[in-house]
CSV table of C-alpha atoms and ligand atoms in Angstrom, one decimal:
chain,number,residue,atom,x,y,z
B,241,MET,CA,-9.6,6.6,15.1
B,242,ALA,CA,-13.2,6.1,14.0
B,243,ASP,CA,-12.3,5.0,10.4
B,244,PHE,CA,-9.0,4.4,8.6
B,245,LEU,CA,-9.5,6.1,5.3
B,246,THR,CA,-6.3,8.1,4.5
B,247,ILE,CA,-2.7,8.6,5.5
B,248,ALA,CA,-2.8,12.3,4.3
B,249,GLU,CA,-4.8,13.3,7.4
B,250,LEU,CA,-2.9,11.2,9.9
B,251,PRO,CA,-0.6,13.0,12.3
B,252,ARG,CA,3.0,11.8,12.5
B,253,GLN,CA,2.5,10.4,16.0
B,254,GLU,CA,-0.5,8.3,14.8
B,255,ILE,CA,1.6,6.9,11.9
B,256,LEU,CA,4.5,6.1,14.3
B,257,ARG,CA,2.1,4.4,16.8
B,258,LEU,CA,0.7,2.2,14.0
B,259,LEU,CA,4.2,1.4,12.8
B,260,GLU,CA,5.2,0.3,16.3
B,261,ALA,CA,2.1,-1.9,16.6
B,262,THR,CA,2.9,-3.4,13.2
B,263,ARG,CA,6.5,-4.1,14.3
B,264,LYS,CA,5.2,-6.0,17.3
B,265,ASN,CA,2.7,-8.0,15.2
B,266,VAL,CA,5.3,-9.3,12.8
B,267,PRO,CA,6.1,-12.5,14.8
B,268,VAL,CA,2.3,-13.2,15.0
B,269,ALA,CA,2.0,-12.6,11.2
B,270,GLU,CA,4.8,-15.0,10.6
B,271,GLY,CA,3.1,-17.7,12.7
B,272,ARG,CA,6.0,-17.6,15.2
B,273,SER,CA,4.1,-16.1,18.1
B,274,PRO,CA,0.6,-17.2,19.3
B,275,ASN,CA,-2.5,-15.6,17.8
B,276,ARG,CA,-4.2,-12.8,19.7
B,277,THR,CA,-7.8,-12.5,21.0
B,278,ALA,CA,-8.5,-8.8,20.3
B,279,LEU,CA,-11.3,-9.6,17.8
B,280,ASN,CA,-12.8,-12.4,19.8
B,281,GLY,CA,-16.5,-12.7,18.9
B,282,ARG,CA,-16.3,-10.0,16.2
B,283,VAL,CA,-17.1,-10.3,12.6
B,284,ILE,CA,-15.4,-8.2,9.9
B,285,ALA,CA,-16.8,-7.8,6.4
B,286,ASN,CA,-14.4,-7.6,3.5
B,287,LEU,CA,-16.2,-5.7,0.7
B,288,PHE,CA,-14.0,-6.0,-2.4
B,289,PHE,CA,-15.5,-4.3,-5.4
B,290,GLU,CA,-12.1,-4.4,-7.2
B,291,ASP,CA,-9.8,-7.4,-7.6
B,292,SER,CA,-7.2,-8.1,-5.0
B,293,THR,CA,-4.9,-10.9,-3.9
B,294,ARG,CA,-2.6,-9.6,-1.2
B,295,THR,CA,-4.8,-7.0,0.5
B,296,ARG,CA,-7.9,-9.2,0.7
B,297,CYS,CA,-6.1,-12.3,1.9
B,298,SER,CA,-4.0,-10.4,4.4
B,299,PHE,CA,-7.0,-8.7,5.9
B,300,GLU,CA,-8.6,-12.1,6.2
B,301,THR,CA,-5.4,-13.5,7.8
B,302,ALA,CA,-5.1,-10.5,10.1
B,303,VAL,CA,-8.7,-11.1,11.4
B,304,HIS,CA,-7.9,-14.8,12.0
B,305,ARG,CA,-4.7,-13.9,13.8
B,306,LEU,CA,-6.7,-11.6,16.1
B,307,GLY,CA,-9.3,-14.3,16.9
B,308,GLY,CA,-12.2,-12.8,14.8
B,309,GLN,CA,-14.2,-14.0,11.9
B,310,VAL,CA,-14.4,-12.5,8.4
B,311,PHE,CA,-16.4,-12.9,5.3
B,312,ASN,CA,-15.8,-11.6,1.8
B,313,LEU,CA,-18.1,-10.0,-0.7
B,314,THR,CA,-17.1,-9.5,-4.3
B,315,PRO,CA,-19.1,-8.4,-7.3
B,316,SER,CA,-19.4,-11.8,-8.9
B,317,GLY,CA,-21.9,-13.9,-7.0
B,318,SER,CA,-23.5,-10.9,-5.1
B,319,SER,CA,-26.1,-8.3,-5.9
B,320,ILE,CA,-23.4,-5.8,-6.9
B,321,SER,CA,-23.6,-7.5,-10.3
B,322,LYS,CA,-27.4,-6.6,-10.3
B,323,GLY,CA,-26.5,-2.9,-9.9
B,324,GLU,CA,-26.7,-2.4,-6.1
B,325,SER,CA,-24.6,0.5,-5.1
B,326,LEU,CA,-21.5,0.6,-2.9
B,327,VAL,CA,-23.3,2.4,-0.1
B,328,ASP,CA,-26.5,0.3,-0.2
B,329,THR,CA,-24.4,-2.8,-0.1
B,330,ALA,CA,-22.4,-1.6,2.9
B,331,ARG,CA,-25.6,-0.5,4.8
B,332,ASN,CA,-27.1,-3.9,4.4
B,333,ILE,CA,-23.9,-5.6,5.5
B,334,GLU,CA,-23.7,-3.3,8.6
B,335,CYS,CA,-27.2,-4.5,9.7
B,336,MET,CA,-25.7,-8.0,10.0
B,337,GLY,CA,-23.9,-6.8,13.1
B,338,VAL,CA,-20.4,-6.6,11.7
B,339,ALA,CA,-17.7,-4.8,13.8
B,340,ALA,CA,-16.0,-3.1,10.8
B,341,ILE,CA,-16.2,-3.0,7.0
B,342,VAL,CA,-13.0,-3.2,4.9
B,343,VAL,CA,-13.7,-1.7,1.5
B,344,ARG,CA,-11.9,-1.7,-1.8
B,345,CYS,CA,-13.4,0.1,-4.8
B,346,ALA,CA,-12.5,1.7,-8.2
B,347,VAL,CA,-14.0,5.0,-7.1
B,348,SER,CA,-11.6,7.6,-5.6
B,349,GLY,CA,-13.4,8.7,-2.4
B,350,GLY,CA,-15.5,5.5,-2.4
B,351,ALA,CA,-14.3,4.5,1.1
B,352,LYS,CA,-15.3,7.8,2.5
B,353,MET,CA,-18.8,7.5,0.9
B,354,VAL,CA,-19.2,4.2,2.6
B,355,ALA,CA,-17.9,5.6,5.9
B,356,ASP,CA,-20.5,8.5,5.6
B,357,GLY,CA,-23.2,6.0,5.0
B,358,VAL,CA,-22.7,3.5,7.9
B,359,LYS,CA,-22.0,3.9,11.6
B,360,CYS,CA,-19.4,1.1,12.0
B,361,PRO,CA,-15.7,1.7,11.4
B,362,VAL,CA,-14.6,1.6,7.8
B,363,ILE,CA,-11.1,0.7,6.6
B,364,ASN,CA,-10.0,1.8,3.1
B,365,ALA,CA,-8.3,-1.1,1.3
B,366,GLY,CA,-7.7,1.0,-1.8
B,367,ASP,CA,-10.1,3.5,-3.4
B,368,GLY,CA,-9.4,4.2,-7.1
B,369,ARG,CA,-6.5,6.5,-7.6
B,370,HIS,CA,-6.8,8.0,-4.2
B,371,GLU,CA,-5.3,6.1,-1.3
B,372,HIS,CA,-4.2,2.8,0.0
B,373,PRO,CA,-3.3,3.6,3.6
B,374,THR,CA,-2.6,0.1,5.0
B,375,GLN,CA,-0.2,-0.3,2.1
B,376,ALA,CA,1.7,2.8,3.2
B,377,ILE,CA,2.0,1.4,6.8
B,378,LEU,CA,3.4,-1.9,5.5
B,379,ASP,CA,5.7,-0.2,3.0
B,380,VAL,CA,7.2,2.0,5.7
B,381,SER,CA,7.3,-0.8,8.2
B,382,THR,CA,9.3,-2.9,5.7
B,383,LEU,CA,11.7,0.0,5.2
B,384,MET,CA,12.0,0.6,9.0
B,385,GLU,CA,12.9,-3.1,9.5
B,386,GLU,CA,15.8,-2.5,7.2
B,387,PHE,CA,17.0,1.0,8.2
B,388,GLY,CA,15.5,1.5,11.7
B,389,SER,CA,14.1,4.8,10.6
B,390,VAL,CA,13.1,6.4,7.3
B,391,GLU,CA,14.1,9.9,8.4
B,392,GLY,CA,16.7,11.3,6.0
B,393,ARG,CA,16.5,8.3,3.7
B,394,THR,CA,16.0,8.7,0.0
B,395,ILE,CA,13.3,6.5,-1.6
B,396,ALA,CA,12.6,6.4,-5.3
B,397,ILE,CA,9.0,5.5,-6.3
B,398,VAL,CA,9.0,4.6,-10.0
B,399,GLY,CA,6.3,4.2,-12.6
B,400,ASP,CA,2.7,5.2,-12.9
B,401,ILE,CA,2.6,7.7,-10.1
B,402,THR,CA,-0.5,9.6,-11.2
B,403,ASN,CA,-2.8,6.6,-11.1
B,404,SER,CA,-1.3,5.0,-8.1
B,405,ARG,CA,-3.0,5.1,-4.7
B,406,VAL,CA,0.1,3.2,-3.4
B,407,ALA,CA,2.4,6.1,-4.4
B,408,ARG,CA,0.1,8.7,-3.0
B,409,SER,CA,-0.2,7.0,0.4
B,410,ALA,CA,3.4,6.1,0.6
B,411,THR,CA,4.5,9.6,-0.3
B,412,HIS,CA,2.4,11.1,2.4
B,413,ALA,CA,3.7,8.7,5.0
B,414,LEU,CA,7.3,8.9,4.0
B,415,ALA,CA,7.4,12.7,3.8
B,416,THR,CA,5.6,13.0,7.1
B,417,LEU,CA,8.3,10.9,8.6
B,418,GLY,CA,11.1,13.0,7.1
B,419,ALA,CA,12.2,10.9,4.1
B,420,HIS,CA,13.2,12.3,0.7
B,421,VAL,CA,10.9,10.9,-1.9
B,422,ARG,CA,11.7,10.9,-5.6
B,423,LEU,CA,8.7,10.2,-7.8
B,424,VAL,CA,9.9,9.0,-11.2
B,425,GLY,CA,8.2,8.2,-14.4
B,426,PRO,CA,7.1,9.5,-17.8
B,427,PRO,CA,5.8,13.1,-17.5
B,428,THR,CA,2.4,11.8,-18.6
B,429,LEU,CA,2.3,9.6,-15.5
B,430,VAL,CA,3.9,11.9,-12.9
B,431,SER,CA,1.9,14.8,-11.6
B,432,LYS,CA,3.9,17.8,-10.3
B,433,ALA,CA,1.1,18.3,-7.8
B,434,PHE,CA,2.6,15.5,-5.8
B,435,GLU,CA,5.5,17.9,-4.8
B,436,ARG,CA,3.0,19.8,-2.6
B,437,ILE,CA,2.9,16.8,-0.3
B,438,SER,CA,6.4,17.8,1.1
B,439,GLN,CA,6.1,18.4,4.8
B,440,GLY,CA,8.3,18.7,7.9
B,441,SER,CA,11.8,17.7,7.0
B,442,GLY,CA,10.5,15.4,4.3
B,443,THR,CA,10.8,16.4,0.6
B,444,VAL,CA,9.0,15.2,-2.6
B,445,THR,CA,10.6,15.7,-6.0
B,446,THR,CA,9.3,14.6,-9.4
B,447,MET,CA,11.8,13.4,-12.0
B,448,SER,CA,11.7,11.8,-15.4
B,449,ASN,CA,15.2,10.4,-15.7
B,450,LEU,CA,15.4,7.0,-13.9
B,451,ASP,CA,19.2,6.7,-14.0
B,452,ARG,CA,19.6,10.1,-12.4
B,453,ALA,CA,16.8,9.4,-9.9
B,454,LEU,CA,18.5,6.2,-8.7
B,455,GLU,CA,21.8,8.0,-7.8
B,456,GLY,CA,22.2,8.0,-4.0
B,457,VAL,CA,18.9,6.2,-3.1
B,458,ASP,CA,18.4,3.9,-0.2
B,459,ALA,CA,15.4,2.1,-1.6
B,460,VAL,CA,13.5,1.8,-4.8
B,461,MET,CA,9.8,1.1,-5.0
B,462,MET,CA,8.6,-0.1,-8.4
B,463,LEU,CA,4.9,0.4,-9.5
B,464,ARG,CA,2.7,-1.4,-12.0
B,465,VAL,CA,1.3,0.6,-14.8
B,466,GLN,CA,-2.4,0.9,-13.9
B,467,PHE,CA,-3.8,-0.4,-17.2
B,468,GLU,CA,-7.3,-0.7,-15.7
B,469,ARG,CA,-7.2,3.1,-15.1
B,470,ALA,CA,-6.5,3.7,-18.8
B,471,ALA,CA,-2.8,4.4,-18.1
B,472,GLY,CA,-1.7,2.1,-21.0
B,473,GLY,CA,-2.3,5.0,-23.5
B,474,ALA,CA,0.3,7.1,-21.7
B,475,ILE,CA,3.2,4.7,-22.1
B,476,SER,CA,5.4,4.0,-25.1
B,477,SER,CA,7.0,0.8,-26.3
B,478,ASP,CA,10.3,1.8,-24.8
B,479,TYR,CA,8.8,1.9,-21.3
B,480,ARG,CA,11.0,-0.9,-19.9
B,481,GLN,CA,14.2,0.7,-21.3
B,482,MET,CA,13.3,4.1,-19.9
B,483,PHE,CA,11.6,3.1,-16.6
B,484,GLY,CA,12.1,-0.6,-16.0
B,485,LEU,CA,14.3,-1.8,-13.1
B,486,THR,CA,16.7,-4.0,-15.1
B,487,PRO,CA,19.8,-6.0,-13.8
B,488,ASP,CA,22.1,-3.3,-15.4
B,489,ARG,CA,20.5,-0.5,-13.3
B,490,VAL,CA,20.5,-2.6,-10.2
B,491,ALA,CA,24.2,-3.3,-10.6
B,492,ARG,CA,24.9,0.4,-10.3
B,493,LEU,CA,23.1,0.7,-6.9
B,494,ALA,CA,24.9,0.8,-3.6
B,495,PRO,CA,25.0,-2.6,-1.8
B,496,HIS,CA,22.6,-1.5,0.9
B,497,VAL,CA,19.8,-0.5,-1.5
B,498,ILE,CA,16.6,-2.6,-1.3
B,499,ILE,CA,13.8,-3.1,-3.7
B,500,LEU,CA,10.0,-3.0,-3.1
B,501,HIS,CA,6.9,-3.5,-5.2
B,502,PRO,CA,3.3,-3.6,-3.9
B,503,GLY,CA,2.3,-6.3,-6.3
B,504,PRO,CA,1.0,-7.5,-8.6
B,505,MET,CA,4.2,-7.3,-10.7
B,506,ASN,CA,4.2,-7.1,-14.4
B,507,ARG,CA,7.5,-8.9,-14.9
B,508,GLY,CA,9.4,-7.7,-18.0
B,509,ILE,CA,7.7,-4.3,-17.9
B,510,GLU,CA,8.5,-2.4,-14.7
B,511,ILE,CA,10.7,-5.0,-13.2
B,512,ASP,CA,12.9,-7.8,-14.6
B,513,ASP,CA,12.8,-11.4,-13.2
B,514,GLY,CA,16.3,-11.3,-11.8
B,515,VAL,CA,15.6,-8.1,-9.9
B,516,ALA,CA,12.2,-9.2,-8.5
B,517,ASP,CA,13.8,-12.4,-7.2
B,518,ASP,CA,17.1,-10.9,-6.1
B,519,PRO,CA,17.8,-12.7,-2.8
B,520,GLN,CA,20.0,-9.8,-1.5
B,521,ARG,CA,17.9,-6.8,-2.4
B,522,SER,CA,14.3,-7.7,-3.0
B,523,ARG,CA,11.9,-7.2,0.0
B,524,ILE,CA,8.8,-7.8,-2.1
B,525,LEU,CA,7.7,-10.9,-0.3
B,526,ARG,CA,8.7,-9.4,3.0
B,527,GLN,CA,6.2,-6.6,2.3
B,528,VAL,CA,3.5,-9.2,2.2
B,529,THR,CA,4.2,-10.4,5.8
B,530,HIS,CA,4.3,-6.8,6.9
B,531,GLY,CA,0.9,-6.4,5.2
B,532,VAL,CA,-0.7,-8.9,7.6
B,533,ALA,CA,1.0,-7.2,10.6
B,534,ALA,CA,-0.1,-3.7,9.5
B,535,ARG,CA,-3.7,-4.8,8.9
B,536,MET,CA,-3.7,-6.4,12.4
B,537,ALA,CA,-2.5,-3.1,13.9
B,538,VAL,CA,-5.3,-1.1,12.1
B,539,LEU,CA,-8.0,-3.6,13.1
B,540,GLU,CA,-6.9,-3.8,16.7
B,541,ASP,CA,-6.8,-0.1,16.8
B,542,LEU,CA,-10.3,0.4,15.4
B,543,VAL,CA,-12.3,-2.5,16.8
B,544,GLY,CA,-10.0,-4.5,19.2
B,545,VAL,CA,-11.1,-5.2,22.7
X,1310,LIG,N1,-2.1,-3.8,-5.3
X,1310,LIG,C1,-1.9,-2.4,-5.4
X,1310,LIG,C2,-3.2,-1.7,-5.4
X,1310,LIG,O1,-4.2,-2.3,-5.2
X,1310,LIG,C3,-1.0,-2.0,-6.5
X,1310,LIG,C4,-1.5,-2.4,-7.9
X,1310,LIG,O2,-2.5,-2.9,-8.1
X,1310,LIG,O3,-0.7,-2.1,-8.8
X,1310,LIG,O4,-3.2,-0.5,-5.6
């Protein structure tokens, strides 16, 4: 791989290879196995033009765990606030000899623009509504830790599907690996176009009745309404009642069903407290650990020695 920009264009074998590397990295990510040396002497630039907690910190941690060094650039305190463009910023950073650039931005396709403008490898850490490919690896990795494989499993992804790069990347990865994906939410926030993602033995179905969509699932991934992408206007005051994962709904799930959320959660909107913190079913914090492992796998693959 020269860059890591999208899951949609990644063949099944490549996804499986990254998942296997992620699995092996989990003990390192947990601090139970010694750090590695694959990034010794390398400097990675984190260019975060949009806010982030988990993704930015886990990329940083992943670089440290691989023996490299990392610095962060965010709009406040940099020349981005003076109007310098994404690509100009990235070109200048590249000239500082970095081994790779990790980029997050509000523009769909922004990571590709950066990759076209520089020679070093670029990793997409979330570009607008488009993709969040390392999130997909960590989501599937968390599911595989639970179920061994996602093939034939049914996963409901619930909420603001249209504006979610997490949903788009996860759907591509899951369908490619043979899972059945149900995309659930208000019709204003679920695009039928997602059904075209179906491939191989995987299927993608859009639905607007959450209770029906939860019947027979193996996992439920809840999503935040992307208020920063103007999705607020597309939801009504009964959103929690219609699409929230409440204790009542969880009580009807089979005992093996697990719950995911990429974070940040809006508690009391898409997910209730007791569900988010459910010690039996919630894998939300486990996803964070897999996030470090997945980002290590991608960094090792692109720039490891
Ligand atoms: N953290 C995820 C993202 O950056 C999900 C979210 O923000 O709702 O897309």
